[in-house]
Amino acid sequence: MPRPDSTPANGSRPAPVLYRNGSVYTAADPFATAMLVDGDTVAWVGSEQAASSIADATMDIIDLRGALVAPGFVDSHMHLTETGIALESLQLGPVTSARALLDAVAGARGDGPVLGHGWDESTWADPTLPTAEELDRAAGGRPVYLSRVDVHSALVSMSLAASAELQDKDGYDGGARVSRAAHEAARKAARQLPRNELARLQSRALAEAAANGYVALAEMGAPHIGGADDLRLAAGWNAPDAGQRYPAVMPYWGGLVSSEEEARALVAGLGVGVRGLAGDLNIDGSLGSRTAALRAGYSDAGQERGTLYLGVDQAAAHLAACSLAGIQGGFHVIGDAGLDAALEALDLAAKEVGEQRVRAAGHRFEHVEMADAAAVDRLAHYSVTVSAQPSFDAAWGGPGGLYERRLGERSGPMNPFAAFYAAGVPVCFGSDSPVTPLRPWSSVRACVEHHNPDQRISARAAFLGHTRAGWRAARHPNPMAGQLVPGAPASFAVWEVEELMVQVADGRVQSWSTDPRARTPLLPALDTGSDPVCLQTVKDGAELFASPALRS
């Protein structure tokens, strides 16, 4: 059976594709079982009976056999090259001791740098880290770079520290663990790879995303991550002549500016259709590496309060410049003191250029994990979009989790998704891959099962935050993107599911969920112990991924 993007031998328009005998998640008909795709557009959705009446020999007909067709996922914050590296380097998430980590390094194949990702000493019985000398011995002299799970610090060997000239950099004390400026230098030194190798790694990450139902990704480039050439390479996958079809890449650049002219010149100079000067423009760091800026000290590190990488005046000038240029601005911000600085910067920018310009620019803040009620109200006032990562809460929230160890009682109200929604703060969701995996249904589940019951949201709200909201947050020009209704872009995924239902934050109202009178579109049950399996991913009518099971 031909693919949805297949073109007949005579070069005529591709045959329409009729999906039937399943379930279609659409606002047009909550009980739709069929969908017709014509070219790059959804042409029709409706019932099985109607599908029988319109099916003809000119169509490519796919029997869904009960599968779900739903809008494709948008990852609103990820890193292509880093994801590719993590997928192909040492997987250190399961490591539970320094000895096991050294054994993994010693077993690394090849003769180039030893790269690894995902260790988290907070889960070890003994959090003592290996020394730089031990890493050198384990690697046989090969340079070693092992990023912590949050990618805000790393372990490096003596040989890498020497080649990266870390000796005088902030965040290096002569040991194996590096943070801040020293980490940036070490990461750059470790990822000095040929362009063709970088392209291969990005391709691997894009294929992984497509196989998990993503149709678009917000690539968060920055000078301290991969540089402008890395962002240009990522954006190049959007080109019509790129060859293999992949999810759309929506590029962001974490570059600081201080004037409207500088903002316009930077965007033009990058030349890749940058969506905004935002993303990983860091106001602060991460909680795991204790670099997130806090009002009070870390509970497990005395009076250490993290790091502010930008001053309020710098951040205000950046937001004012972006507002005047009509460009999205924003920052990576996690700690409460970091958010205080970002909000004060919004106030100063509004005084300089006017509140209306600030709101109209559609600025976005990444992560925003520690926001109290007053901060939530100010974010809503300025129409700032919050780009959050639900899997952070699943991984590190709750009793005994990393956040509780780092913050004590302050961890309770973190990641306040319900508060954001209640206040009218625009919210979109992503993975921050490779920090958490490209597993969108797990991320939806994390919203429904938030460790704080007061901050849980329904599966429908979470799903919209992972789909349609992602397009809106990136200011996509087509307002119909992210939904399956006639006239909308044919960007969707097909899922093998165990059960469909409505899942809400309060289990007491689950009983009405399957009542047809509710007319609520159904989503996969997320309490079954497993995620839905992706059978196909399609963007603008073109197939990005297909499982053999789809047409078997």
Coordinates of N, CA, C and O in Angstrom, one line a residue, residues 261-380:
E261 N 17.8 47.3 17.1 CA 18.6 47.1 15.9 C 19.5 45.9 16.0 O 19.6 45.1 15.1
E262 N 20.0 45.7 17.2 CA 20.8 44.5 17.5 C 20.0 43.2 17.4 O 20.4 42.2 16.8
A263 N 18.7 43.3 17.9 CA 17.8 42.1 17.8 C 17.5 41.8 16.3 O 17.6 40.6 15.9
R264 N 17.2 42.8 15.5 CA 16.9 42.5 14.1 C 18.1 42.0 13.4 O 18.0 41.1 12.6
A265 N 19.2 42.6 13.7 CA 20.5 42.2 13.0 C 20.8 40.7 13.3 O 21.3 40.0 12.5
L266 N 20.7 40.3 14.6 CA 21.0 39.0 15.0 C 20.1 38.0 14.3 O 20.6 36.9 13.8
V267 N 18.8 38.2 14.3 CA 17.9 37.3 13.7 C 18.2 37.2 12.2 O 18.2 36.1 11.6
A268 N 18.4 38.3 11.5 CA 18.7 38.3 10.1 C 20.1 37.6 9.8 O 20.2 36.8 8.8
G269 N 21.0 37.8 10.7 CA 22.3 37.2 10.5 C 22.3 35.7 10.6 O 23.1 35.0 9.9
L270 N 21.5 35.2 11.5 CA 21.4 33.7 11.6 C 20.8 33.1 10.4 O 21.2 32.0 10.0
G271 N 19.8 33.8 9.8 CA 19.3 33.4 8.5 C 18.6 32.1 8.4 O 18.6 31.4 7.4
V272 N 18.0 31.6 9.5 CA 17.3 30.3 9.5 C 15.9 30.4 10.0 O 15.3 29.4 10.4
G273 N 15.3 31.6 9.9 CA 13.9 31.8 10.3 C 13.7 31.6 11.8 O 12.8 30.9 12.3
V274 N 14.6 32.2 12.6 CA 14.6 32.0 14.1 C 13.2 32.5 14.6 O 12.8 33.6 14.2
R275 N 12.6 31.7 15.5 CA 11.3 32.1 16.0 C 11.4 33.1 17.1 O 10.4 33.8 17.4
G276 N 12.5 33.2 17.8 CA 12.7 34.1 18.9 C 14.1 34.0 19.5 O 14.8 33.1 19.3
L277 N 14.4 35.1 20.2 CA 15.7 35.2 20.9 C 15.4 34.8 22.4 O 15.2 35.6 23.2
A278 N 15.2 33.5 22.6 CA 14.7 33.0 23.8 C 15.3 31.6 24.0 O 16.3 31.3 23.6
G279 N 14.5 30.8 24.7 CA 15.0 29.4 25.0 C 16.1 29.4 26.0 O 15.9 29.9 27.1
D280 N 17.2 28.8 25.7 CA 18.3 28.6 26.7 C 19.2 29.8 26.7 O 20.4 29.7 26.7
L281 N 18.6 31.0 26.8 CA 19.3 32.2 27.3 C 19.2 32.2 28.8 O 18.1 32.5 29.3
N282 N 20.2 31.7 29.5 CA 20.1 31.3 30.9 C 20.1 32.5 31.8 O 21.1 33.2 31.9
I283 N 19.0 32.7 32.6 CA 19.0 33.5 33.7 C 19.7 32.8 34.9 O 20.4 33.4 35.7
D284 N 19.4 31.5 35.0 CA 20.0 30.7 36.0 C 20.3 29.3 35.5 O 20.2 29.0 34.3
G285 N 20.6 28.3 36.4 CA 20.9 27.0 36.0 C 19.9 26.0 36.4 O 18.7 26.2 36.1
S286 N 20.3 24.9 37.0 CA 19.4 23.8 37.4 C 19.4 23.5 38.8 O 20.4 23.8 39.5
L287 N 18.3 22.9 39.3 CA 18.3 22.5 40.7 C 19.2 21.3 41.0 O 19.9 21.2 42.0
G288 N 19.3 20.3 40.1 CA 20.1 19.2 40.3 C 21.6 19.5 40.4 O 22.3 18.9 41.2
S289 N 22.0 20.5 39.7 CA 23.4 20.9 39.8 C 23.6 22.1 40.7 O 24.7 22.6 40.9
R290 N 22.6 22.4 41.4 CA 22.5 23.5 42.4 C 23.0 24.9 41.8 O 23.7 25.6 42.4
T291 N 22.6 25.1 40.5 CA 22.9 26.4 39.9 C 21.7 27.2 39.7 O 21.8 28.3 39.2
A292 N 20.5 26.6 39.9 CA 19.3 27.5 39.9 C 19.3 28.5 41.0 O 19.7 28.2 42.1
A293 N 19.0 29.7 40.7 CA 19.1 30.8 41.6 C 17.9 30.8 42.6 O 16.7 30.9 42.2
L294 N 18.2 30.8 43.9 CA 17.2 30.7 44.9 C 17.2 31.9 45.8 O 18.2 32.5 46.1
R295 N 16.0 32.2 46.4 CA 15.9 33.3 47.4 C 16.6 32.9 48.7 O 17.2 33.7 49.3
A296 N 16.5 31.6 49.0 CA 17.1 31.1 50.2 C 18.0 29.9 49.8 O 17.8 29.3 48.8
G297 N 18.9 29.5 50.7 CA 19.9 28.5 50.4 C 19.3 27.1 50.1 O 18.2 26.8 50.5
Y298 N 20.1 26.3 49.4 CA 19.7 24.9 49.2 C 19.6 24.1 50.5 O 20.5 24.3 51.4
S299 N 18.6 23.3 50.7 CA 18.4 22.6 51.9 C 19.5 21.6 52.2 O 19.8 21.3 53.3
D300 N 20.2 21.1 51.1 CA 21.2 20.1 51.3 C 22.6 20.7 51.0 O 23.5 19.9 50.8
A301 N 22.7 22.0 51.0 CA 24.0 22.6 50.7 C 24.2 23.9 51.4 O 24.6 24.9 50.8
G302 N 23.9 23.9 52.7 CA 24.1 25.1 53.5 C 23.4 26.4 52.9 O 22.3 26.4 52.6
Q303 N 24.2 27.4 52.7 CA 23.7 28.7 52.2 C 23.9 28.9 50.7 O 23.8 30.0 50.2
E304 N 24.3 27.8 50.0 CA 24.5 28.0 48.6 C 23.2 28.3 47.9 O 22.2 27.6 48.1
R305 N 23.2 29.3 47.1 CA 22.0 29.8 46.5 C 21.9 29.8 45.0 O 21.0 30.3 44.3
G306 N 22.9 29.1 44.3 CA 22.8 29.0 42.9 C 23.5 30.2 42.2 O 24.2 31.0 42.8
T307 N 23.2 30.4 40.9 CA 23.9 31.4 40.1 C 22.9 32.2 39.2 O 22.1 31.6 38.6
L308 N 23.0 33.5 39.3 CA 22.3 34.3 38.3 C 23.3 34.7 37.2 O 24.3 35.3 37.4
Y309 N 23.0 34.2 36.0 CA 23.9 34.4 34.9 C 23.6 35.8 34.2 O 24.5 36.3 33.5
L310 N 22.5 36.3 34.4 CA 22.1 37.6 33.8 C 21.6 38.5 34.9 O 20.9 38.1 35.8
G311 N 22.0 39.8 34.8 CA 21.5 40.8 35.7 C 20.1 41.3 35.3 O 19.7 41.1 34.1
V312 N 19.4 41.9 36.2 CA 18.0 42.4 35.8 C 18.1 43.4 34.7 O 17.3 43.4 33.8
D313 N 19.1 44.3 34.7 CA 19.2 45.3 33.7 C 19.4 44.7 32.3 O 18.9 45.1 31.3
Q314 N 20.3 43.7 32.3 CA 20.6 43.0 31.0 C 19.3 42.3 30.5 O 19.0 42.4 29.3
A315 N 18.6 41.6 31.4 CA 17.4 40.9 31.0 C 16.3 41.9 30.5 O 15.6 41.7 29.5
A316 N 16.2 43.1 31.2 CA 15.2 44.1 30.8 C 15.5 44.6 29.4 O 14.6 44.8 28.6
A317 N 16.8 44.9 29.2 CA 17.2 45.5 27.9 C 16.9 44.5 26.8 O 16.4 44.9 25.7
H318 N 17.1 43.2 27.1 CA 16.8 42.2 26.1 C 15.3 42.1 25.8 O 14.9 42.1 24.6
L319 N 14.5 42.1 26.8 CA 13.0 42.1 26.6 C 12.5 43.3 25.9 O 11.6 43.2 25.0
A320 N 13.0 44.5 26.2 CA 12.6 45.7 25.6 C 13.0 45.7 24.1 O 12.2 46.1 23.2
A321 N 14.2 45.3 23.8 CA 14.7 45.2 22.4 C 13.9 44.3 21.6 O 13.4 44.6 20.5
C322 N 13.6 43.1 22.1 CA 12.8 42.1 21.4 C 11.3 42.6 21.2 O 10.7 42.4 20.2
S323 N 10.8 43.3 22.2 CA 9.4 43.8 22.1 C 9.4 44.9 21.0 O 8.4 44.9 20.2
L324 N 10.3 45.8 20.9 CA 10.3 46.8 19.9 C 10.4 46.2 18.5 O 9.9 46.7 17.5
A325 N 11.2 45.1 18.4 CA 11.4 44.4 17.1 C 10.3 43.5 16.8 O 10.3 42.9 15.7
G326 N 9.4 43.3 17.7 CA 8.3 42.3 17.5 C 8.7 40.9 17.5 O 8.2 40.0 16.8
I327 N 9.8 40.6 18.2 CA 10.4 39.2 18.3 C 10.2 38.6 19.6 O 10.2 39.3 20.7
Q328 N 9.9 37.4 19.7 CA 9.8 36.7 21.0 C 11.1 36.7 21.7 O 12.2 36.4 21.1
G329 N 11.1 37.2 23.0 CA 12.2 37.1 23.8 C 11.9 36.1 24.9 O 10.8 35.7 25.1
G330 N 12.9 35.8 25.7 CA 12.7 35.0 26.9 C 13.9 34.4 27.4 O 15.1 34.6 26.9
F331 N 13.8 33.5 28.4 CA 14.9 33.0 29.2 C 14.6 31.6 29.7 O 13.5 31.2 29.8
H332 N 15.7 30.9 30.0 CA 15.7 29.7 30.8 C 15.7 30.2 32.2 O 16.6 30.9 32.6
V333 N 14.6 29.8 33.0 CA 14.6 30.3 34.4 C 13.9 29.2 35.2 O 12.8 28.7 34.9
I334 N 14.6 28.8 36.3 CA 14.1 27.7 37.1 C 13.8 28.1 38.6 O 12.8 27.9 39.2
G335 N 14.8 28.7 39.2 CA 14.7 29.1 40.6 C 13.8 30.3 40.9 O 13.6 31.1 40.0
D336 N 13.4 30.4 42.2 CA 12.5 31.5 42.5 C 13.2 32.9 42.4 O 12.6 33.9 41.9
A337 N 14.5 32.9 42.7 CA 15.2 34.2 42.6 C 15.5 34.5 41.1 O 15.5 35.6 40.7
G338 N 15.6 33.4 40.3 CA 15.8 33.6 38.9 C 14.5 34.2 38.3 O 14.5 35.1 37.4
L339 N 13.3 33.7 38.7 CA 12.1 34.2 38.2 C 11.8 35.6 38.7 O 11.3 36.4 38.0
D340 N 12.2 35.9 40.0 CA 12.1 37.3 40.4 C 12.9 38.2 39.5 O 12.3 39.3 39.2
A341 N 14.1 37.9 39.1 CA 14.8 38.7 38.2 C 14.1 38.8 36.8 O 14.1 39.9 36.2
A342 N 13.6 37.7 36.3 CA 12.9 37.8 35.0 C 11.6 38.7 35.1 O 11.4 39.5 34.2
L343 N 10.9 38.6 36.2 CA 9.7 39.4 36.3 C 10.0 40.9 36.5 O 9.3 41.8 36.0
E344 N 11.1 41.2 37.3 CA 11.5 42.6 37.4 C 12.0 43.1 36.1 O 11.7 44.3 35.7
A345 N 12.6 42.3 35.3 CA 13.0 42.7 33.9 C 11.8 43.0 33.1 O 11.8 44.0 32.3
L346 N 10.7 42.2 33.2 CA 9.5 42.5 32.5 C 8.9 43.9 32.9 O 8.5 44.7 32.0
D347 N 8.9 44.1 34.2 CA 8.4 45.4 34.6 C 9.2 46.6 34.0 O 8.7 47.6 33.6
L348 N 10.5 46.5 34.1 CA 11.4 47.5 33.5 C 11.2 47.7 32.0 O 11.2 48.8 31.5
A349 N 11.1 46.6 31.3 CA 10.9 46.6 29.9 C 9.6 47.3 29.6 O 9.5 48.1 28.6
A350 N 8.5 47.0 30.3 CA 7.2 47.6 30.1 C 7.3 49.1 30.4 O 6.6 49.9 29.6
K351 N 8.0 49.5 31.3 CA 8.2 51.0 31.6 C 8.8 51.7 30.4 O 8.5 52.8 30.1
E352 N 9.8 51.0 29.8 CA 10.5 51.6 28.7 C 9.8 51.6 27.4 O 9.8 52.6 26.7
V353 N 9.1 50.5 27.1 CA 8.5 50.4 25.7 C 7.0 50.3 25.8 O 6.3 50.3 24.7
G354 N 6.4 50.2 27.0 CA 4.9 50.1 27.1 C 4.5 48.6 27.3 O 5.0 47.7 26.6
E355 N 3.5 48.4 28.1 CA 3.0 47.1 28.4 C 2.4 46.4 27.1 O 2.6 45.2 27.0
Q356 N 1.8 47.2 26.3 CA 1.2 46.6 25.1 C 2.2 46.0 24.2 O 2.0 44.9 23.7
R357 N 3.3 46.6 24.0 CA 4.4 46.1 23.2 C 4.9 44.8 23.8 O 5.2 43.8 23.1
V358 N 5.1 44.8 25.1 CA 5.6 43.6 25.8 C 4.7 42.4 25.6 O 5.1 41.3 25.3
R359 N 3.4 42.7 25.8 CA 2.4 41.6 25.7 C 2.3 41.1 24.2 O 2.2 39.9 24.0
A360 N 2.3 42.1 23.3 CA 2.2 41.7 21.9 C 3.3 40.8 21.4 O 3.1 40.1 20.4
A361 N 4.5 41.0 22.0 CA 5.6 40.2 21.5 C 5.5 38.7 21.8 O 6.2 37.9 21.2
G362 N 4.7 38.3 22.7 CA 4.5 36.9 23.0 C 5.7 36.2 23.6 O 6.1 35.1 23.2
H363 N 6.3 36.9 24.6 CA 7.6 36.3 25.2 C 7.3 35.0 25.8 O 6.1 34.7 26.2
R364 N 8.3 34.2 26.0 CA 8.2 32.9 26.6 C 9.3 32.6 27.6 O 10.5 33.0 27.3
F365 N 9.0 32.0 28.7 CA 10.0 31.6 29.7 C 10.0 30.1 29.8 O 8.9 29.4 29.8
E366 N 11.2 29.5 29.8 CA 11.4 28.1 29.8 C 11.5 27.6 31.2 O 12.2 28.2 32.1
H367 N 10.8 26.5 31.5 CA 10.8 25.7 32.8 C 9.9 26.4 33.9 O 8.9 25.8 34.3
V368 N 10.3 27.5 34.4 CA 9.5 28.2 35.4 C 9.0 27.3 36.5 O 7.7 27.1 36.7
E369 N 9.8 26.6 37.2 CA 9.4 25.5 38.1 C 9.0 26.1 39.5 O 8.2 25.4 40.2
M370 N 9.5 27.3 39.9 CA 9.2 27.8 41.2 C 8.5 29.1 41.1 O 9.1 30.2 41.1
A371 N 7.2 29.1 40.9 CA 6.4 30.3 40.7 C 5.3 30.3 41.8 O 4.4 29.4 41.8
D372 N 5.3 31.3 42.6 CA 4.2 31.5 43.6 C 3.1 32.2 43.0 O 3.1 32.6 41.8
A373 N 2.0 32.4 43.8 CA 0.8 33.0 43.2 C 1.0 34.4 42.6 O 0.5 34.7 41.5
A374 N 1.8 35.2 43.3 CA 2.1 36.5 42.8 C 2.8 36.5 41.4 O 2.5 37.2 40.5
A375 N 3.8 35.5 41.3 CA 4.5 35.4 40.1 C 3.6 34.9 38.9 O 3.7 35.4 37.8
V376 N 2.7 34.0 39.2 CA 1.8 33.5 38.2 C 0.9 34.6 37.7 O 0.7 34.7 36.5
D377 N 0.5 35.5 38.6 CA -0.4 36.6 38.2 C 0.4 37.5 37.3 O -0.2 38.1 36.3
R378 N 1.6 37.8 37.6 CA 2.4 38.7 36.7 C 2.8 38.1 35.4 O 2.8 38.8 34.4
L379 N 3.0 36.8 35.3 CA 3.2 36.1 34.0 C 1.9 36.3 33.2 O 2.0 36.5 32.0
A380 N 0.8 36.1 33.8 CA -0.5 36.2 33.1 C -0.7 37.7 32.6 O -1.1 37.9 31.5

